[in-house]
mmCIF file of C-alpha atoms in Angstrom:
data_model
loop_
_atom_site.group_PDB
_atom_site.id
_atom_site.type_symbol
_atom_site.label_atom_id
_atom_site.label_comp_id
_atom_site.label_asym_id
_atom_site.label_seq_id
_atom_site.Cartn_x
_atom_site.Cartn_y
_atom_site.Cartn_z
ATOM 1 C CA UNK A 50 6.417 -3.519 -9.047
ATOM 2 C CA UNK A 51 10.016 -3.683 -7.900
ATOM 3 C CA UNK A 52 9.216 -6.020 -5.013
ATOM 4 C CA UNK A 53 8.302 -9.591 -4.195
ATOM 5 C CA UNK A 54 4.768 -10.736 -3.377
ATOM 6 C CA UNK A 55 3.924 -13.666 -1.126
ATOM 7 C CA UNK A 56 0.497 -15.302 -0.998
ATOM 8 C CA UNK A 57 -0.696 -17.617 1.758
ATOM 9 C CA UNK A 58 -4.024 -19.430 1.509
ATOM 10 C CA UNK A 59 -5.770 -21.542 4.113
ATOM 11 C CA UNK A 60 -5.645 -25.115 2.725
ATOM 12 C CA UNK A 61 -9.394 -25.577 2.569
ATOM 13 C CA UNK A 62 -9.554 -27.193 -0.896
ATOM 14 C CA UNK A 63 -7.505 -29.465 -3.185
ATOM 15 C CA UNK A 64 -4.007 -28.326 -4.139
ATOM 16 C CA UNK A 65 -4.885 -27.841 -7.800
ATOM 17 C CA UNK A 66 -7.632 -25.378 -6.834
ATOM 18 C CA UNK A 67 -5.290 -23.519 -4.492
ATOM 19 C CA UNK A 68 -2.678 -23.275 -7.252
ATOM 20 C CA UNK A 69 -5.319 -21.945 -9.647
ATOM 21 C CA UNK A 70 -6.249 -19.228 -7.141
ATOM 22 C CA UNK A 71 -2.612 -18.220 -6.762
ATOM 23 C CA UNK A 72 -2.130 -18.225 -10.534
ATOM 24 C CA UNK A 73 -5.096 -15.877 -10.915
ATOM 25 C CA UNK A 74 -3.609 -13.449 -8.387
ATOM 26 C CA UNK A 75 -0.190 -13.589 -10.025
ATOM 27 C CA UNK A 76 -1.727 -12.992 -13.441
ATOM 28 C CA UNK A 77 -3.547 -9.934 -12.139
ATOM 29 C CA UNK A 78 -0.431 -8.509 -10.494
ATOM 30 C CA UNK A 79 1.615 -9.020 -13.660
ATOM 31 C CA UNK A 80 -1.128 -7.252 -15.611
ATOM 32 C CA UNK A 81 -0.947 -4.314 -13.192
ATOM 33 C CA UNK A 82 2.843 -4.197 -13.463
ATOM 34 C CA UNK A 83 2.690 -4.182 -17.268
ATOM 35 C CA UNK A 84 0.104 -1.382 -17.266
ATOM 36 C CA UNK A 85 1.426 0.895 -14.526
ATOM 37 C CA UNK A 86 5.195 0.382 -14.587
ATOM 38 C CA UNK A 87 7.193 3.612 -14.708
ATOM 39 C CA UNK A 88 10.189 1.652 -16.069
ATOM 40 C CA UNK A 89 8.691 -0.293 -18.966
ATOM 41 C CA UNK A 90 8.582 1.895 -22.066
ATOM 42 C CA UNK A 91 5.450 0.227 -23.438
ATOM 43 C CA UNK A 92 3.392 0.539 -20.230
ATOM 44 C CA UNK A 93 0.225 2.606 -20.304
ATOM 45 C CA UNK A 94 1.698 5.024 -17.766
ATOM 46 C CA UNK A 95 4.801 5.642 -19.871
ATOM 47 C CA UNK A 96 2.795 6.019 -23.074
ATOM 48 C CA UNK A 97 0.506 8.511 -21.313
ATOM 49 C CA UNK A 98 3.545 10.386 -20.021
ATOM 50 C CA UNK A 99 4.863 10.711 -23.580
ATOM 51 C CA UNK A 100 1.412 11.853 -24.754
ATOM 52 C CA UNK A 101 1.165 8.960 -27.180
ATOM 53 C CA UNK A 102 -2.319 8.331 -25.824
ATOM 54 C CA UNK A 103 -4.912 10.729 -24.469
ATOM 55 C CA UNK A 104 -7.259 10.479 -21.514
ATOM 56 C CA UNK A 105 -9.955 9.224 -23.860
ATOM 57 C CA UNK A 106 -7.734 6.263 -24.776
ATOM 58 C CA UNK A 107 -7.078 5.153 -21.201
ATOM 59 C CA UNK A 108 -8.182 1.821 -19.778
ATOM 60 C CA UNK A 109 -10.840 1.753 -17.041
ATOM 61 C CA UNK A 110 -8.181 0.755 -14.494
ATOM 62 C CA UNK A 111 -5.957 3.669 -15.473
ATOM 63 C CA UNK A 112 -8.846 6.089 -15.223
ATOM 64 C CA UNK A 113 -9.728 4.728 -11.780
ATOM 65 C CA UNK A 114 -6.147 5.167 -10.569
ATOM 66 C CA UNK A 115 -5.896 8.741 -11.865
ATOM 67 C CA UNK A 116 -9.230 9.646 -10.268
ATOM 68 C CA UNK A 117 -8.188 8.054 -6.966
ATOM 69 C CA UNK A 118 -4.870 9.910 -6.994
ATOM 70 C CA UNK A 119 -6.700 13.180 -7.615
ATOM 71 C CA UNK A 120 -9.053 12.479 -4.693
ATOM 72 C CA UNK A 121 -6.108 11.652 -2.434
ATOM 73 C CA UNK A 122 -4.281 14.814 -3.479
ATOM 74 C CA UNK A 123 -7.304 16.779 -2.284
ATOM 75 C CA UNK A 124 -7.862 14.732 0.880
ATOM 76 C CA UNK A 125 -4.206 15.009 1.955
ATOM 77 C CA UNK A 126 -3.883 18.737 1.199
ATOM 78 C CA UNK A 127 -1.531 17.915 -1.647
ATOM 79 C CA UNK A 128 0.891 15.692 0.278
ATOM 80 C CA UNK A 129 -0.101 12.628 -1.702
ATOM 81 C CA UNK A 130 0.945 13.784 -5.140
ATOM 82 C CA UNK A 131 1.364 11.440 -8.097
ATOM 83 C CA UNK A 132 3.324 14.249 -9.775
ATOM 84 C CA UNK A 133 5.585 15.053 -6.789
ATOM 85 C CA UNK A 134 8.733 14.107 -8.704
ATOM 86 C CA UNK A 135 7.605 15.673 -12.005
ATOM 87 C CA UNK A 136 6.172 13.059 -14.397
ATOM 88 C CA UNK A 137 3.147 10.962 -13.463
ATOM 89 C CA UNK A 138 4.030 8.224 -10.975
ATOM 90 C CA UNK A 139 0.958 6.598 -9.365
ATOM 91 C CA UNK A 140 3.026 3.867 -7.683
ATOM 92 C CA UNK A 141 2.145 5.128 -4.195
ATOM 93 C CA UNK A 142 -1.463 4.130 -4.863
ATOM 94 C CA UNK A 143 -1.141 1.301 -7.360
ATOM 95 C CA UNK A 144 0.623 -1.287 -5.206
ATOM 96 C CA UNK A 145 -1.877 -1.130 -2.352
ATOM 97 C CA UNK A 146 -4.836 -0.963 -4.738
ATOM 98 C CA UNK A 147 -3.652 -3.935 -6.789
ATOM 99 C CA UNK A 148 -3.295 -6.110 -3.678
ATOM 100 C CA UNK A 149 -6.706 -4.980 -2.415
ATOM 101 C CA UNK A 150 -8.201 -6.049 -5.753
ATOM 102 C CA UNK A 151 -6.277 -9.331 -5.617
ATOM 103 C CA UNK A 152 -7.766 -10.055 -2.187
ATOM 104 C CA UNK A 153 -11.251 -9.261 -3.470
ATOM 105 C CA UNK A 154 -10.720 -11.681 -6.374
ATOM 106 C CA UNK A 155 -9.759 -14.438 -3.952
ATOM 107 C CA UNK A 156 -12.784 -13.698 -1.784
ATOM 108 C CA UNK A 157 -15.082 -13.829 -4.814
ATOM 109 C CA UNK A 158 -13.750 -17.323 -5.581
ATOM 110 C CA UNK A 159 -14.501 -18.531 -2.052
ATOM 111 C CA UNK A 160 -11.108 -18.028 -0.421
ATOM 112 C CA UNK A 161 -12.256 -16.499 2.849
ATOM 113 C CA UNK A 162 -8.909 -16.836 4.669
ATOM 114 C CA UNK A 163 -5.774 -15.564 2.946
ATOM 115 C CA UNK A 164 -2.757 -13.296 3.374
ATOM 116 C CA UNK A 165 -1.049 -11.292 0.619
ATOM 117 C CA UNK A 166 2.178 -9.406 1.323
ATOM 118 C CA UNK A 167 3.589 -7.103 -1.364
ATOM 119 C CA UNK A 168 6.801 -5.678 0.008
ATOM 120 C CA UNK A 169 5.267 -4.862 3.394
ATOM 121 C CA UNK A 170 1.842 -3.843 2.118
ATOM 122 C CA UNK A 171 -0.409 -6.583 3.452
ATOM 123 C CA UNK A 172 -4.052 -7.578 3.014
ATOM 124 C CA UNK A 173 -5.441 -10.400 5.103
ATOM 125 C CA UNK A 174 -8.861 -11.971 5.593
ATOM 126 C CA UNK A 175 -10.196 -14.643 7.907
ATOM 127 C CA UNK A 176 -7.849 -16.621 10.119
ATOM 128 C CA UNK A 177 -4.363 -18.056 10.004
ATOM 129 C CA UNK A 178 -4.327 -21.795 9.251
ATOM 130 C CA UNK A 179 -3.666 -22.453 12.956
ATOM 131 C CA UNK A 180 -7.054 -20.887 13.747
ATOM 132 C CA UNK A 181 -5.860 -17.633 15.266
ATOM 133 C CA UNK A 182 -5.579 -14.144 13.770
ATOM 134 C CA UNK A 183 -2.913 -13.247 11.249
ATOM 135 C CA UNK A 184 0.089 -11.672 12.980
ATOM 136 C CA UNK A 185 2.163 -8.904 11.389
ATOM 137 C CA UNK A 186 5.490 -7.688 12.749
ATOM 138 C CA UNK A 187 6.322 -4.037 12.037
ATOM 139 C CA UNK A 188 10.049 -3.831 11.502
ATOM 140 C CA UNK A 189 12.156 -1.757 13.859
ATOM 141 C CA UNK A 190 13.408 1.154 11.725
ATOM 142 C CA UNK A 191 17.037 0.840 12.883
ATOM 143 C CA UNK A 192 17.430 -2.787 13.972
ATOM 144 C CA UNK A 193 16.314 -5.074 11.160
ATOM 145 C CA UNK A 194 16.144 -8.163 13.354
ATOM 146 C CA UNK A 195 13.654 -6.587 15.773
ATOM 147 C CA UNK A 196 10.059 -5.349 15.582
ATOM 148 C CA UNK A 197 8.478 -2.176 16.925
ATOM 149 C CA UNK A 198 4.956 -3.605 17.085
ATOM 150 C CA UNK A 199 3.224 -6.920 16.470
ATOM 151 C CA UNK A 200 -0.297 -6.593 15.087
ATOM 152 C CA UNK A 201 -3.062 -9.208 15.106
ATOM 153 C CA UNK A 202 -5.882 -9.022 12.536
ATOM 154 C CA UNK A 203 -8.531 -11.256 11.041
ATOM 155 C CA UNK A 204 -9.665 -8.853 8.320
ATOM 156 C CA UNK A 205 -7.827 -5.721 7.322
ATOM 157 C CA UNK A 206 -4.876 -4.056 5.672
ATOM 158 C CA UNK A 207 -1.453 -2.988 6.912
ATOM 159 C CA UNK A 208 0.782 -0.578 4.988
ATOM 160 C CA UNK A 209 4.161 0.759 6.058
ATOM 161 C CA UNK A 210 6.135 3.581 4.492
ATOM 162 C CA UNK A 211 9.594 4.464 5.729
ATOM 163 C CA UNK A 212 13.073 5.640 4.895
ATOM 164 C CA UNK A 213 15.034 2.763 6.435
ATOM 165 C CA UNK A 214 15.108 0.466 3.380
ATOM 166 C CA UNK A 215 14.693 2.566 0.249
ATOM 167 C CA UNK A 216 16.209 5.755 1.613
ATOM 168 C CA UNK A 217 14.727 9.152 0.805
ATOM 169 C CA UNK A 218 12.231 7.885 -1.786
ATOM 170 C CA UNK A 219 9.260 9.999 -0.600
ATOM 171 C CA UNK A 220 9.293 13.677 -1.528
ATOM 172 C CA UNK A 221 7.609 16.523 0.324
ATOM 173 C CA UNK A 222 5.728 18.142 -2.595
ATOM 174 C CA UNK A 223 5.742 21.513 -0.819
ATOM 175 C CA UNK A 224 9.546 21.706 -0.816
ATOM 176 C CA UNK A 225 10.497 19.292 -3.582
ATOM 177 C CA UNK A 226 12.983 17.742 -1.153
ATOM 178 C CA UNK A 227 13.045 14.345 0.580
ATOM 179 C CA UNK A 228 10.579 14.055 3.453
ATOM 180 C CA UNK A 229 12.011 14.564 6.930
ATOM 181 C CA UNK A 230 10.780 14.024 10.461
ATOM 182 C CA UNK A 231 9.341 10.510 10.345
ATOM 183 C CA UNK A 232 11.352 7.333 10.034
ATOM 184 C CA UNK A 233 8.469 4.858 9.757
ATOM 185 C CA UNK A 234 4.697 5.152 9.300
ATOM 186 C CA UNK A 235 2.319 2.199 9.517
ATOM 187 C CA UNK A 236 -1.391 2.514 8.782
ATOM 188 C CA UNK A 237 -3.956 -0.206 9.541
ATOM 189 C CA UNK A 238 -7.476 -0.100 8.108
ATOM 190 C CA UNK A 239 -10.146 -1.753 5.987
ATOM 191 C CA UNK A 240 -8.733 -0.855 2.554
ATOM 192 C CA UNK A 241 -5.095 -1.339 1.555
ATOM 193 C CA UNK A 242 -5.184 1.232 -1.246
ATOM 194 C CA UNK A 243 -6.067 3.994 1.217
ATOM 195 C CA UNK A 244 -3.841 2.657 4.005
ATOM 196 C CA UNK A 245 -0.854 2.676 1.646
ATOM 197 C CA UNK A 246 -1.593 6.179 0.365
ATOM 198 C CA UNK A 247 -2.176 7.534 3.883
ATOM 199 C CA UNK A 248 1.165 6.120 5.060
ATOM 200 C CA UNK A 249 2.951 7.743 2.124
ATOM 201 C CA UNK A 250 1.205 11.087 2.656
ATOM 202 C CA UNK A 251 1.978 11.149 6.377
ATOM 203 C CA UNK A 252 5.634 10.367 5.714
ATOM 204 C CA UNK A 253 5.738 13.278 3.257
ATOM 205 C CA UNK A 254 4.211 15.600 5.873
ATOM 206 C CA UNK A 255 6.847 14.866 8.491
ATOM 207 C CA UNK A 256 5.901 15.293 12.140
ATOM 208 C CA UNK A 257 2.651 17.154 11.314
ATOM 209 C CA UNK A 258 1.593 13.849 9.786
ATOM 210 C CA UNK A 259 1.121 12.399 13.280
ATOM 211 C CA UNK A 260 -1.790 14.741 14.034
ATOM 212 C CA UNK A 261 -3.175 14.239 10.515
ATOM 213 C CA UNK A 262 -3.154 10.470 10.996
ATOM 214 C CA UNK A 263 -4.955 10.804 14.336
ATOM 215 C CA UNK A 264 -7.950 12.218 12.460
ATOM 216 C CA UNK A 265 -7.994 9.217 10.112
ATOM 217 C CA UNK A 266 -8.806 6.981 13.099
ATOM 218 C CA UNK A 267 -12.352 8.333 12.929
ATOM 219 C CA UNK A 268 -12.659 6.552 9.570
ATOM 220 C CA UNK A 269 -11.207 3.290 10.871
ATOM 221 C CA UNK A 270 -7.562 3.862 9.980
ATOM 222 C CA UNK A 271 -5.210 3.453 12.937
ATOM 223 C CA UNK A 272 -1.513 4.168 12.865
ATOM 224 C CA UNK A 273 1.900 3.627 14.424
ATOM 225 C CA UNK A 274 4.738 6.079 13.839
ATOM 226 C CA UNK A 275 8.435 6.312 14.683
ATOM 227 C CA UNK A 276 10.104 9.720 14.312
ATOM 228 C CA UNK A 277 13.588 10.385 13.011
ATOM 229 C CA UNK A 278 14.770 10.935 16.597
ATOM 230 C CA UNK A 279 13.322 7.643 17.841
ATOM 231 C CA UNK A 280 10.017 8.612 19.460
ATOM 232 C CA UNK A 281 7.099 6.232 18.957
ATOM 233 C CA UNK A 282 3.394 7.080 18.658
ATOM 234 C CA UNK A 283 0.367 4.844 18.094
ATOM 235 C CA UNK A 284 -3.377 5.373 17.948
ATOM 236 C CA UNK A 285 -5.612 4.055 20.719
ATOM 237 C CA UNK A 286 -7.236 1.293 18.667
ATOM 238 C CA UNK A 287 -4.133 -0.039 16.959
ATOM 239 C CA UNK A 288 -4.681 -3.852 16.900
ATOM 240 C CA UNK A 289 -1.449 -4.627 18.730
ATOM 241 C CA UNK A 290 -0.989 -8.244 19.813
ATOM 242 C CA UNK A 291 1.389 -7.358 22.639
#
């Protein structure tokens, strides 16, 4: 996926069982990478791009991702667009979705307290091993050694999209040019797949994305935004620790 993934489990069982849980998550994430990579020529995405396979040949996971991307395109008025750069690229949905599924797999195996971080897209459940909530620092978009917010959650997802690390990697599909107006967008909610997609869509919208995000709070998705000129906005129920 072009990033590192860290997994933290509450040590509530023998080490060999914890290692087996982590191995299962890693296996799933490698499976996702092999299927959805836009760089590996033999991935399902690349084969679909080249029309070597048809929609009828697609795996259930691929069909789910395409359907979800279509729904998000509609729900974001076209700002979440898996075709924004031309060929199919569902990466803006896949990373968050794959970690959400990984968390569900851990939960199904009895791991009620865990924390998965995939390049800043985070899904946590339960409590930190010290007994308190999981704490997430949202990086300051100009000063890498500082944070803009510290969040505290026991069950939820945090996704951040910004231009400060990967540059102008999000395109405004209306103009075909790099998104402008917002430097950093963080979305907090119950589902990482949607939180990740909402953060990407809002970044693509630019400053109008702030008002669009405010409406998502009605569905349980809170947000924190920093504009290109340094202004900061956050929703009323953002789970800030400080």
